[in-house]
PDB file of C-alpha atoms in Angstrom:
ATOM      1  CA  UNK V 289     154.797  72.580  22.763  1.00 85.00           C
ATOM      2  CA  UNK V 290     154.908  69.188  23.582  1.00 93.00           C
ATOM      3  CA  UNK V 291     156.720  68.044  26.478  1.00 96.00           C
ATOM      4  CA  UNK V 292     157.776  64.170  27.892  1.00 97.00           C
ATOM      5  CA  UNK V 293     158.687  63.809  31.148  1.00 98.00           C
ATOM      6  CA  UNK V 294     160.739  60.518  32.492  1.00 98.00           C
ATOM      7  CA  UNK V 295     160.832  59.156  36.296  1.00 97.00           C
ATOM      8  CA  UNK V 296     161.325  56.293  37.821  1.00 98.00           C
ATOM      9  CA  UNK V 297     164.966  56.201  38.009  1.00 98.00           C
ATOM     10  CA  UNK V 298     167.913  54.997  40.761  1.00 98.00           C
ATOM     11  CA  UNK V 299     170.168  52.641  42.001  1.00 98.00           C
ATOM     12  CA  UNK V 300     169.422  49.206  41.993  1.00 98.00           C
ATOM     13  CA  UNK V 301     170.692  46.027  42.859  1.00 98.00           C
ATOM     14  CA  UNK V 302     171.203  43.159  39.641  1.00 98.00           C
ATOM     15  CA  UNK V 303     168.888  40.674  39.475  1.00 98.00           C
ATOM     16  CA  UNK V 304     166.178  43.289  40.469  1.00 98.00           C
ATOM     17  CA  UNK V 305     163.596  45.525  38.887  1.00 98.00           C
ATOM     18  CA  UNK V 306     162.731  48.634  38.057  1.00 98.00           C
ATOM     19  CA  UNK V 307     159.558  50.622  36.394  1.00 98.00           C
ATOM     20  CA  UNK V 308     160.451  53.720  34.754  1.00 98.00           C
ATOM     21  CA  UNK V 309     157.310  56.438  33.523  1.00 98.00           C
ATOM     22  CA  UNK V 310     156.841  58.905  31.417  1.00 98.00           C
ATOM     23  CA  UNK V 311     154.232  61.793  31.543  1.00 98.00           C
ATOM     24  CA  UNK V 312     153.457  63.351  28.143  1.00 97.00           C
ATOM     25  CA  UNK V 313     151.521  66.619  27.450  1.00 96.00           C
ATOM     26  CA  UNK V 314     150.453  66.470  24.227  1.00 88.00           C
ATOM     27  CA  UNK V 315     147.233  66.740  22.547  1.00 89.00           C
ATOM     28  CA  UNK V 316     146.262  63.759  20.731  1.00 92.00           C
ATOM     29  CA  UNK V 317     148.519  61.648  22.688  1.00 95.00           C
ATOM     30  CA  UNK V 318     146.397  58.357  22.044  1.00 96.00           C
ATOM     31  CA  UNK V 319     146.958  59.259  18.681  1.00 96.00           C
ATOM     32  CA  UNK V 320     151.081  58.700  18.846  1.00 97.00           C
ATOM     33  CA  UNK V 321     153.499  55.364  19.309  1.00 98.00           C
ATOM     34  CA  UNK V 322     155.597  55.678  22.260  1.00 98.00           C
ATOM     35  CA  UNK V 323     159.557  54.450  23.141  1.00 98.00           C
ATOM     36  CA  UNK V 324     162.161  54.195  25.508  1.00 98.00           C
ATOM     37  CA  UNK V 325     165.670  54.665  24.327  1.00 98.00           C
ATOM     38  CA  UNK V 326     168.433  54.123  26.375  1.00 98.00           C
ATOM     39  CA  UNK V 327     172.302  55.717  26.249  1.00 98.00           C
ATOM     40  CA  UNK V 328     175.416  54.958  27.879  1.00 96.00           C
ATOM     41  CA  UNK V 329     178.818  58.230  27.494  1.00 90.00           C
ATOM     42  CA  UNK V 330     180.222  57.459  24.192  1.00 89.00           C
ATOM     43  CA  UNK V 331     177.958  55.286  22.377  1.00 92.00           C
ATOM     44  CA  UNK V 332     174.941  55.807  20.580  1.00 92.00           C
ATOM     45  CA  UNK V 333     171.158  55.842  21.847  1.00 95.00           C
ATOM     46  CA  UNK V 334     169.921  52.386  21.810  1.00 98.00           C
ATOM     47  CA  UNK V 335     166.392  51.135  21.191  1.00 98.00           C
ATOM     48  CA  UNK V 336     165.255  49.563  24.247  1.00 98.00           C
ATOM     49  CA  UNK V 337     160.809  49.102  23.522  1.00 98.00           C
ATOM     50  CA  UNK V 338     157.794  51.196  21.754  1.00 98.00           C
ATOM     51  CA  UNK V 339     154.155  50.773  21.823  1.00 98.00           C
ATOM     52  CA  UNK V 340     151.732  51.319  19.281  1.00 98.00           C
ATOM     53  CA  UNK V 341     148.354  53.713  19.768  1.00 96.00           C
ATOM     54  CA  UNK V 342     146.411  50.581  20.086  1.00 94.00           C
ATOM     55  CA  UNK V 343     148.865  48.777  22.496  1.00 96.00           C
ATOM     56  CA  UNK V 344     150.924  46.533  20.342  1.00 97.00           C
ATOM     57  CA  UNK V 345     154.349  45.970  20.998  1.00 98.00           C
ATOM     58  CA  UNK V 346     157.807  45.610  19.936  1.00 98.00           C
ATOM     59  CA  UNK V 347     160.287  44.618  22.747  1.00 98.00           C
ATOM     60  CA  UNK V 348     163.466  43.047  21.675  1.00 98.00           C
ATOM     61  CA  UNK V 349     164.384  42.314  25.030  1.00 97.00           C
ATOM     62  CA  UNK V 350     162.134  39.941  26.815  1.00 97.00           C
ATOM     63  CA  UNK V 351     163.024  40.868  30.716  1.00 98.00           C
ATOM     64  CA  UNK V 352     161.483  44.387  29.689  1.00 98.00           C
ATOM     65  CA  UNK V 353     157.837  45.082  29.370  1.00 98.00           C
ATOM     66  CA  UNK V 354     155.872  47.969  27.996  1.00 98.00           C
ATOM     67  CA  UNK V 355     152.652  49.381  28.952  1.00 98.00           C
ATOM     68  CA  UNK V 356     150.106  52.977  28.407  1.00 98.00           C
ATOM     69  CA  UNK V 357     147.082  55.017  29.724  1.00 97.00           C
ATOM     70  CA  UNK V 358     145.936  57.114  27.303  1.00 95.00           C
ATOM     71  CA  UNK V 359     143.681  58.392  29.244  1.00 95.00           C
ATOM     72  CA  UNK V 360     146.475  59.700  31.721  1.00 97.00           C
ATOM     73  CA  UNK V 361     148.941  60.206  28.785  1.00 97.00           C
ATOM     74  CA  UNK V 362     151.368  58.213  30.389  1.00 98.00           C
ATOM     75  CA  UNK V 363     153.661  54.973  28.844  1.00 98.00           C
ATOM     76  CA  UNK V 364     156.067  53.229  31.819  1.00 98.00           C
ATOM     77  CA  UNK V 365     158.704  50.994  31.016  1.00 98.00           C
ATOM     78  CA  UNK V 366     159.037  47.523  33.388  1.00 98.00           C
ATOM     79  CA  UNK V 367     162.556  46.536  33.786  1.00 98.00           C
ATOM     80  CA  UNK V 368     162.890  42.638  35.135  1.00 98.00           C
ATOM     81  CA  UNK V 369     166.220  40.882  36.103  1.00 98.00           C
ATOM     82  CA  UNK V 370     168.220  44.114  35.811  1.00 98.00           C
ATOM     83  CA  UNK V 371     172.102  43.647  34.568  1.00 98.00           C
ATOM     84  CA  UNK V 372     175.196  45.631  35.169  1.00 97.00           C
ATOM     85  CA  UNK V 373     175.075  46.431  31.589  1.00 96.00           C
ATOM     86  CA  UNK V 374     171.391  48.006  31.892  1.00 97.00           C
ATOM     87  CA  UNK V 375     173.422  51.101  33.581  1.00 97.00           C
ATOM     88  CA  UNK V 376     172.453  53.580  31.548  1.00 98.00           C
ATOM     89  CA  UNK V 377     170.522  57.319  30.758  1.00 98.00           C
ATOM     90  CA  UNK V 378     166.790  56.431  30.081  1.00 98.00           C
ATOM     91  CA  UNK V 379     164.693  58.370  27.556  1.00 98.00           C
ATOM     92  CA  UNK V 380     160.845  57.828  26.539  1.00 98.00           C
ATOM     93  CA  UNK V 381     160.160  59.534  22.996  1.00 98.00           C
ATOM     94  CA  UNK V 382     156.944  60.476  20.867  1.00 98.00           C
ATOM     95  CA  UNK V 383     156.717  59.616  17.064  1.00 97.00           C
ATOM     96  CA  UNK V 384     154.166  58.725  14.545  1.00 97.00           C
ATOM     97  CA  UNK V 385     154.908  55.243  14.348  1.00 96.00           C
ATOM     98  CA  UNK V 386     156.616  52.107  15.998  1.00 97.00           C
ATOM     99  CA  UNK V 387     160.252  51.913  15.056  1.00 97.00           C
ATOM    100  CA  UNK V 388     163.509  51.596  16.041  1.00 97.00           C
ATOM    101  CA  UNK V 389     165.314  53.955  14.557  1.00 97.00           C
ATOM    102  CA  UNK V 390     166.079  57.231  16.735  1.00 96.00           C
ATOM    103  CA  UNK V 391     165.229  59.430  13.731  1.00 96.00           C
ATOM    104  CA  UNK V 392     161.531  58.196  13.702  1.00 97.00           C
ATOM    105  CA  UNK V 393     160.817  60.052  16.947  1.00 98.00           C
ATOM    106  CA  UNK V 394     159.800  63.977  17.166  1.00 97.00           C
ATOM    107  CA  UNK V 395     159.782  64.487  20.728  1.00 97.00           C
ATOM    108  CA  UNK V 396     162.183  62.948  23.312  1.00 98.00           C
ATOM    109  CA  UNK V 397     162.266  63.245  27.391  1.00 98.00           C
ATOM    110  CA  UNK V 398     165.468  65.018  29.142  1.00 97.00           C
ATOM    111  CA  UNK V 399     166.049  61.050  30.315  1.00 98.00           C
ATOM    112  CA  UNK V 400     166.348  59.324  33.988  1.00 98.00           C
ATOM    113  CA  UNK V 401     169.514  57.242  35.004  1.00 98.00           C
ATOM    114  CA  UNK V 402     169.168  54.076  35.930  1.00 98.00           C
ATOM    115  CA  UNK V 403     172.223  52.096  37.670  1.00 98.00           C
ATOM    116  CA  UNK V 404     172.783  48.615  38.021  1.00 98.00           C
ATOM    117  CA  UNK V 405     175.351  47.692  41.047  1.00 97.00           C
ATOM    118  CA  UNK V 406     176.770  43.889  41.112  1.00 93.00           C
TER     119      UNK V 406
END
């Protein structure tokens, strides 16, 4: 069964950063386009970055950066000039394809918080 794995995750001051990771145990990993999702209590999972098999990106949000070693099946999120409003549950997810649209993905992380203090 595949299984994705998030860390990274804590308090930390705004203005700073942060790099998030997530370990993934399936076959064929190189194979699959990774994201990080993000999700605050009572609103909706919100696309945050992905990264294609071959390394190309789609990152709305320039302070954020996306990276992976497929040889160590791992894809980390880097978090620059962190907000207040970045507070939020963290979650890396496996699909077949870049998107942004939660319903793309197949396999999703249990998710790491990540606060922002003023």
């Amino acid at each position: 069964q595949v299984q994705l794995q998030e860390s990274g995750g804590g308090l930390v001051q705004a203005g700073g950063s942060l790099r998030l990771s997530c370990v993934v145990s399936a076959r064929a990993f190189a194979n699959y386009a990774m994201a990080w999702f993000r999700q605050t209590p009572g609103k909706e999972r919100e696309f945050v970055a992905a990264i294609s098999p071959t390394g190309g990106t789609y990152i709305p949000d320039s302070r954020f950066t996306v990276s992976r070693d497929n040889a160590k099946h791992t894809v980390d999120l880097q978090m620059n000039s962190l907000k207040p409003e970045d507070t939020a549950v963290y979650y890396c997810a496996l699909g077949p394809v870049v998107a942004p649209y939660e319903r793309q993905y197949t396999s999703w992380g249990q998710g790491t918080q990540v606060t922002v203090s003023s």
